[in-house]
Short mmCIF file of C-alpha atoms in Angstrom, two decimals:
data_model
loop_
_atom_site.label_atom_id
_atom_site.label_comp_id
_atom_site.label_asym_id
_atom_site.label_seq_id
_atom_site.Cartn_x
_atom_site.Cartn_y
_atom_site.Cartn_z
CA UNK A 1 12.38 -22.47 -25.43
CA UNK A 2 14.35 -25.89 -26.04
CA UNK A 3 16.26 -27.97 -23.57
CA UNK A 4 18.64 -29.94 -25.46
CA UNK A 5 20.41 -33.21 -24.18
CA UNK A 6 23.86 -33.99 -25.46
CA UNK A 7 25.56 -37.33 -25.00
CA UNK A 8 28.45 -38.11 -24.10
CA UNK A 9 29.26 -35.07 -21.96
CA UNK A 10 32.99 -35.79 -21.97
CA UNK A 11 35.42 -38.84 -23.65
CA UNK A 12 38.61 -39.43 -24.26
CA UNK A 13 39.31 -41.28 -27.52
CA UNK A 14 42.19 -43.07 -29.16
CA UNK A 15 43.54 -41.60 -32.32
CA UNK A 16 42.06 -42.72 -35.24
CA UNK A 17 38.53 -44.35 -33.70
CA UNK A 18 35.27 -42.93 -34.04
CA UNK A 19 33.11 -41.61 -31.78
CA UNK A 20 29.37 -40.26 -32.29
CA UNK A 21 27.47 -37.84 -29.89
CA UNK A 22 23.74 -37.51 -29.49
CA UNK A 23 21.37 -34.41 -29.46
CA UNK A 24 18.45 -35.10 -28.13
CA UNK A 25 16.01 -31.97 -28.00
CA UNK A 26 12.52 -32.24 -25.88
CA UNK A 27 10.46 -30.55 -28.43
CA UNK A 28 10.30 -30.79 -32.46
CA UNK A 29 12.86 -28.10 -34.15
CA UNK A 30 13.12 -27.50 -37.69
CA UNK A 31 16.80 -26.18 -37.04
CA UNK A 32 19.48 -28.10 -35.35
CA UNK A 33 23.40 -26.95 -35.67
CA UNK A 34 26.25 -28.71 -35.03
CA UNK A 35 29.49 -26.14 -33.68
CA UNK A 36 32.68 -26.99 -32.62
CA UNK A 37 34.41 -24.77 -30.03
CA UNK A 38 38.26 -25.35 -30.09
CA UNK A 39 40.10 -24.81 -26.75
CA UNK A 40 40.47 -21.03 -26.60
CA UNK A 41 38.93 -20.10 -29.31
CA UNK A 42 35.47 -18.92 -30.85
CA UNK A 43 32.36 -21.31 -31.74
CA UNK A 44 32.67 -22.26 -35.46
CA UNK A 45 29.42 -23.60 -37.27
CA UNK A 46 30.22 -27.01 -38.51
CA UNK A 47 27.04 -28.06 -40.44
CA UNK A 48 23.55 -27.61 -40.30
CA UNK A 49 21.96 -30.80 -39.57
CA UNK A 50 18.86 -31.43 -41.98
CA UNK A 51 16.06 -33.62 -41.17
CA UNK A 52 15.25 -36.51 -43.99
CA UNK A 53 17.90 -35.36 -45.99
CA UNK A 54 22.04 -34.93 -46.21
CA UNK A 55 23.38 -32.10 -43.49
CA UNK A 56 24.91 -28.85 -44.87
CA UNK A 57 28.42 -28.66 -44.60
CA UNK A 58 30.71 -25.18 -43.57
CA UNK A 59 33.83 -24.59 -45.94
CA UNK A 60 36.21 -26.96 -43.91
CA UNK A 61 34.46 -29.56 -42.99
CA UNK A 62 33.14 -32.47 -45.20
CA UNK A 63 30.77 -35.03 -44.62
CA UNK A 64 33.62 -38.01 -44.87
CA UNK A 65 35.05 -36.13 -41.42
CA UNK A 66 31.78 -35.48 -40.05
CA UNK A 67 28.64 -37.68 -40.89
CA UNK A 68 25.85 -36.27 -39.20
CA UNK A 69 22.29 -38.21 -38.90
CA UNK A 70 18.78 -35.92 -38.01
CA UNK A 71 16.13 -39.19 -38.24
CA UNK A 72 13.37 -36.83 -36.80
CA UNK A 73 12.92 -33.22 -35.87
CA UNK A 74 14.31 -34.33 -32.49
CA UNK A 75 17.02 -36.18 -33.04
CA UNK A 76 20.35 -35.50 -34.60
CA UNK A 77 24.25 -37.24 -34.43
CA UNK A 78 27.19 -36.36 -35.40
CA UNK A 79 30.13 -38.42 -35.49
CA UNK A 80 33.76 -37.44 -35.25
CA UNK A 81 35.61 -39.76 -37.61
CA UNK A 82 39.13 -41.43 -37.67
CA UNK A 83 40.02 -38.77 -34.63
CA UNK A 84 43.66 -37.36 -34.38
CA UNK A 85 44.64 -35.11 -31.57
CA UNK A 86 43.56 -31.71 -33.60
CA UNK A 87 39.83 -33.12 -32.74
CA UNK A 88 40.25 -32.59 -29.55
CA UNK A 89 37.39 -29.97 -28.77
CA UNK A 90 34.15 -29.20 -27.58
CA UNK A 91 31.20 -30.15 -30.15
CA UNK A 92 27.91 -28.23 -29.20
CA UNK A 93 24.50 -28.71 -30.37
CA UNK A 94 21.99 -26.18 -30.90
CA UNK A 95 18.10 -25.20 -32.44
CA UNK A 96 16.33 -22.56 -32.99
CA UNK A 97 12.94 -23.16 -31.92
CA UNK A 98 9.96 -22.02 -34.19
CA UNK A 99 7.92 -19.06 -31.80
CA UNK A 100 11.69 -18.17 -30.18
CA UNK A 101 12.69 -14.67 -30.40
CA UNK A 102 14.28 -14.21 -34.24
CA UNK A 103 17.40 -15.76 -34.08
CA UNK A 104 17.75 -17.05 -30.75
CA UNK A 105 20.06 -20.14 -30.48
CA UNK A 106 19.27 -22.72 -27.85
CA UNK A 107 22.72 -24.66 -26.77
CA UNK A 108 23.36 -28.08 -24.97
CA UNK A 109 26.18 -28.57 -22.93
CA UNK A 110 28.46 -29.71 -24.74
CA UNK A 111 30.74 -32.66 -25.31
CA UNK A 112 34.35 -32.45 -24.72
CA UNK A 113 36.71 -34.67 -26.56
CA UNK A 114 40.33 -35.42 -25.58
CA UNK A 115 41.85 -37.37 -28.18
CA UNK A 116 45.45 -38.94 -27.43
CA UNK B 1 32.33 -11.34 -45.01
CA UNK B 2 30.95 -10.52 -41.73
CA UNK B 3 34.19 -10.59 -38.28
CA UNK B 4 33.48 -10.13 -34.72
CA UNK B 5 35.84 -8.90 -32.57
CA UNK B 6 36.19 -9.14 -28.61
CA UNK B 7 39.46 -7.55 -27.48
CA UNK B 8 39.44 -8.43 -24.08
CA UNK B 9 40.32 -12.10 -23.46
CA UNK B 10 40.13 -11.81 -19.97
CA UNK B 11 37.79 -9.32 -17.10
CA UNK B 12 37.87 -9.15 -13.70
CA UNK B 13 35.09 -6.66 -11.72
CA UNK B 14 34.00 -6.71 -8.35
CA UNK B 15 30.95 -7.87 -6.99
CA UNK B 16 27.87 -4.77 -7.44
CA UNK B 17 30.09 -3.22 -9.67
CA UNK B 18 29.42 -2.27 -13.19
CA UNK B 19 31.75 -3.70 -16.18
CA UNK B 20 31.65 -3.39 -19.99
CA UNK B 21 32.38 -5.73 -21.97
CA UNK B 22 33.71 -4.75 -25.90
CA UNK B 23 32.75 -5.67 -29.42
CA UNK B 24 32.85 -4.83 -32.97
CA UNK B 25 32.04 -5.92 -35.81
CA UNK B 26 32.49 -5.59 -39.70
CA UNK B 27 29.75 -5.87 -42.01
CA UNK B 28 28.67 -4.24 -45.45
CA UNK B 29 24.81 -5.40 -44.82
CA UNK B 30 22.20 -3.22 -43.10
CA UNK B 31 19.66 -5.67 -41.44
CA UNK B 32 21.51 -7.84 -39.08
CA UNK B 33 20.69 -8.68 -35.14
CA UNK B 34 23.96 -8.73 -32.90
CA UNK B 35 23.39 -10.90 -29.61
CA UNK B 36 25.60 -11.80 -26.48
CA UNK B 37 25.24 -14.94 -25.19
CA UNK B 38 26.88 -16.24 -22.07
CA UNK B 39 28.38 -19.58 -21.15
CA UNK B 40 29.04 -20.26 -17.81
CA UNK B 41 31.40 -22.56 -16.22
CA UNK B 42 28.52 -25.79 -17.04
CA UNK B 43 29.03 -24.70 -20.68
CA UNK B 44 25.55 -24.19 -21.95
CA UNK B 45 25.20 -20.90 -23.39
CA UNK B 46 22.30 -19.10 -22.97
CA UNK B 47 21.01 -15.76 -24.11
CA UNK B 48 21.92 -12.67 -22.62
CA UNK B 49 20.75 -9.92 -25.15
CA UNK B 50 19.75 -8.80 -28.60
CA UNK B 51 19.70 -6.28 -30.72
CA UNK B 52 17.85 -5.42 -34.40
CA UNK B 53 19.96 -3.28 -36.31
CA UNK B 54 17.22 -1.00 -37.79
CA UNK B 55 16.26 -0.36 -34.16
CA UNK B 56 18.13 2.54 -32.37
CA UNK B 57 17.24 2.40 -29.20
CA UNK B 58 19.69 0.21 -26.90
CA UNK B 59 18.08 -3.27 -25.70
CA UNK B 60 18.00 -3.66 -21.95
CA UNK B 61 17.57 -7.18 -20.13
CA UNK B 62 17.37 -6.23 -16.49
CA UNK B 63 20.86 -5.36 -15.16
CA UNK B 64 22.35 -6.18 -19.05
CA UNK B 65 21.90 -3.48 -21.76
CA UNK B 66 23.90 -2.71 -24.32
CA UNK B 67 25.24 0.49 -25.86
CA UNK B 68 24.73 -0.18 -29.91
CA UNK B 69 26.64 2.29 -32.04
CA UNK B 70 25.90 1.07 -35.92
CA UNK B 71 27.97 3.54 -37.80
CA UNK B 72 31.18 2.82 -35.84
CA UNK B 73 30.01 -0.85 -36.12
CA UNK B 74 30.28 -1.25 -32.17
CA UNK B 75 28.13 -3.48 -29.58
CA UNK B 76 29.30 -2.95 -26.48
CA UNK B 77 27.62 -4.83 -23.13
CA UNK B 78 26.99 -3.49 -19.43
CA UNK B 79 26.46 -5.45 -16.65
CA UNK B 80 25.08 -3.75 -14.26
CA UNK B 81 25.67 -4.50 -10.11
CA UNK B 82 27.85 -7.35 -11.25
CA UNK B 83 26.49 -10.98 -9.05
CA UNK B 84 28.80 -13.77 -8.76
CA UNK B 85 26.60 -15.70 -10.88
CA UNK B 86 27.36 -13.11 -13.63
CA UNK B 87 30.83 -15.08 -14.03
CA UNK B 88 30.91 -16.69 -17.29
CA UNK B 89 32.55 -16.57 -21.02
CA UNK B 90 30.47 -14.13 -22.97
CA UNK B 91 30.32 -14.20 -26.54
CA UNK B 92 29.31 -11.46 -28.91
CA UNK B 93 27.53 -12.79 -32.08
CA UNK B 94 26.45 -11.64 -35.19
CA UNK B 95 23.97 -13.18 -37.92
CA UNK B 96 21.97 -11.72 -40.79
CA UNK B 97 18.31 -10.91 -40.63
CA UNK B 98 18.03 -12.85 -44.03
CA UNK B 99 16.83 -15.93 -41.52
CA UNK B 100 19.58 -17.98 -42.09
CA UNK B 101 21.39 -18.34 -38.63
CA UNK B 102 24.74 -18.53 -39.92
CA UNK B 103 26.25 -17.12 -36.68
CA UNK B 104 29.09 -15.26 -36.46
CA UNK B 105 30.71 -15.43 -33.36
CA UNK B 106 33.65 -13.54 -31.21
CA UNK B 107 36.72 -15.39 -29.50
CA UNK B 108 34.72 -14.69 -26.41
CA UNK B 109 35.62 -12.74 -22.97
CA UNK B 110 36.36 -14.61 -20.04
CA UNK B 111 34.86 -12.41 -16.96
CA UNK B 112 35.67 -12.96 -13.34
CA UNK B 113 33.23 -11.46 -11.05
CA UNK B 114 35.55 -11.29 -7.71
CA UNK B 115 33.29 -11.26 -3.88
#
């Protein structure tokens, strides 16, 4: 298993700043994902974070929009840049731990963002 | 392209009863793994269940099974003796046994377990 620690848990942001959000996992993972759940609607995979090297984007989402940052098999951020109100969601990190049942996602919290 | 569907937005059961929860899905591979995952009110989602498509017998978890029907591409889930804890958003998911855990995921349904 993984237990994953995501910071902030909850912000509201002023269009057009930036704001980045931890992960913070308690055991090395080779796979960390970055989703965004939209109020209402269904969990949509945004990249897959990669460690030493650029993250892999989804169709719809580019790196310019999203920069994420996976130092260490830990570690990952992503940032949402130059926010406008259609941000406003929650972003959810997640591994899948080597020795986990085959395809078993491990989830943290969450962090909701309210952009005005 | 793989969908999952969930048509109920919204379920309401009472507590100890039994509910079922709908999905299907729309694939033209044959080795997949469908899951359900639940997120409660907290919003970490954990595992509930999974299922490997080349297996026919149902999985069972306890008071969750599921009743997995491949040709009519359905994965329906039973909760058993329904607990207030049992109150959650539970998604259906899909991914392809090809190991790359591009999830698919439902819109989710919202159930209410009522005391």
């Amino acid at each position: 298993s993984a237990v994953i620690s995501q910071k902030p848990s909850r912000d509201i942001c002023q269009r057009g700043t930036s704001l980045t959000i931890q992960c913070q996992v308690d055991s090395q993972v080779t796979m960390m994902f970055w989703y965004r759940q939209q109020p209402g609607q269904s969990l949509t995979l945004i990249a897959t974070a990669n460690q030493g090297s650029e993250a892999t984007y989804e169709s719809g989402f580019v790196i310019d929009k999203f920069p994420i940052s996976r130092p260490n098999l830990t570690f990952s951020t992503l940032t949402v840049s130059n926010m406008s109100p259609e941000d406003s969601s929650i972003y959810l990190c997640s591994v899948a731990p080597s020795g986990a049942v085959t395809g078993e996602l491990f989830f943290g919290e969450g962090s909701r963002l309210t952009v005005l | 392209a793989q969908t999952v569907t969930q048509s109920q937005p919204e379920m309401s059961v009472q507590e100890a009863e039994t509910v079922t929860l709908s999905c299907t899905y729309d694939t033209s591979e044959s080795n997949y793994y469908l899951f359900w995952y639940k997120q409660p009110p907290s919003r970490q989602m954990i595992l509930v269940i999974r299922q490997e498509a080349y297996k026919q017998q149902n999985a069972t978890e306890n008071r969750f099974s599921v009743n997995f029907q491949k040709a009519a591409k359905s994965f329906s889930l039973k909760i058993s003796d329904s607990q207030l804890g049992d109150t959650a958003m539970y998604f259906c998911a899909f991914i392809l046994a090809s190991g790359t855990y591009k999830y698919i995921f439902g819109t989710g349904t919202r159930l209410k377990v009522l005391a």
